[in-house]
Amino acid sequence: MNEAAHPMESILRMDRMPHIWCPGCGIGTVVTAFAMALQQAGIPLDKIAVVSGIGCSGRVAGYIKLDSFHTTHGRAIPFATGLKLANPELTVVVISGDGDLIAIGGNHFIHAARRNVDIKVFCINNFNYAMTGGQLGPTTPEPAITTTSPYGAFENPFNLPFLAEGSGAVYVARWTALHIRRLTKSMTEALLKKGFSFVEIIAPCPTLYSRRNRLGDGLDELRHYHDKSVIKHGADTRELDISYRDKIVMGKFVDRERPTFVEALDKRFTEVFGKKYEPYGKVAT
Amino acid sequence: MRYWRKPLDADEIEVPRGDIHIVESQCKGCGFCVEYCPRDVLELASGYNLKGYHPAVVVNEAECVNCQLCEIICPEFSIFVRLKNNQPVCATDIDLRKGVDIIES
């Protein structure tokens, strides 16, 4: 019955399967959505590079059969920025977790968004540092229990779409691992959008976050998304905080145009140097 | 969905049928596909696979309509569906769910 090849075989390293993610983890679903988005976007596969940081979601790069890079903790975005500037033809995608992109890599995140570097950032948010044992992260809602907040978190978590929009991202969306068709469409749009595109994906973490908070398994978490999600395209990003077990507002919030880093650089240098300046990336090698 | 009569274009439309492939050794028994299959085609097996999980098994392949939701929601890349053929609408497509009344026009 298994003679036929898996449709994702051209994009995934099937020889590495089964992967390390726990049963009920949503990261695999996000990878499927990404693979489908790649096929829908129609970008040649040799013109795509995938960069991941550290963490459970950092493993994504290892399972994708494209040019993929597993970088140091929090430095996925600087690495992707360098990759994009060195070879502007590439579509550079960063897939990583909230702990990697927003906590240790938070500074890189806001500055890449501010400069509007043409990279696509897909942030898988599972509300804690899962790979290191479920510690409190910058997205953990209060009063969730984690390894390092045994009496409940009391810090205010980040509102990622607001952070991205405020920093200057041109495309901001949020979905969950349950809203896969919409997530695929959003990822396709992000891949084809010029500039810093950001998609936050809420994913279940059954082994650590759900277990410590006694929320059941991955399936129970998907049922929670089903019951509590509200799709509201174009919503004001200031109102997108996720409270513990409360409603999750999702949709496409921002889709705007801003000059990218390279465009702004070309414009400025052309103004200063005139015809002597050759546009970035066009210089004969 | 509750039909009160046979759809007018039931003779013209064709329903796609899927051919379900499950890579049993990769399945971790999370149950996403079982829960979200709109036609209740899948179930978790009572037996174990090599890794000690209860894998998903096909119990009602005839009702699969090739929507490929299981394929895209599967976090393990262990299930996929290919189009088998298109078939005319049959009584089970209309009278699928319990409690549906069909009044033949």
Short mmCIF file of C-alpha atoms in Angstrom, two decimals, chain B residues 3-7 10-11 90-91 94-95 101-105:
data_model
loop_
_atom_site.label_atom_id
_atom_site.label_comp_id
_atom_site.label_asym_id
_atom_site.label_seq_id
_atom_site.Cartn_x
_atom_site.Cartn_y
_atom_site.Cartn_z
CA TYR B 3 -30.57 17.57 2.81
CA TRP B 4 -34.31 17.85 2.37
CA ARG B 5 -34.18 16.65 -1.20
CA LYS B 6 -31.78 15.17 -3.66
CA PRO B 7 -29.49 17.95 -5.02
CA ALA B 10 -26.53 15.22 -8.47
CA ASP B 11 -26.39 13.61 -11.92
CA CYS B 90 -24.08 7.84 -4.75
CA ALA B 91 -26.58 7.49 -1.97
CA ILE B 94 -26.01 12.32 0.51
CA ASP B 95 -27.15 10.00 3.26
CA ASP B 101 -33.57 12.63 5.89
CA ILE B 102 -33.77 12.52 2.13
CA ILE B 103 -37.07 13.04 0.46
CA GLU B 104 -36.75 11.84 -3.08
CA SER B 105 -38.18 14.43 -5.42
#
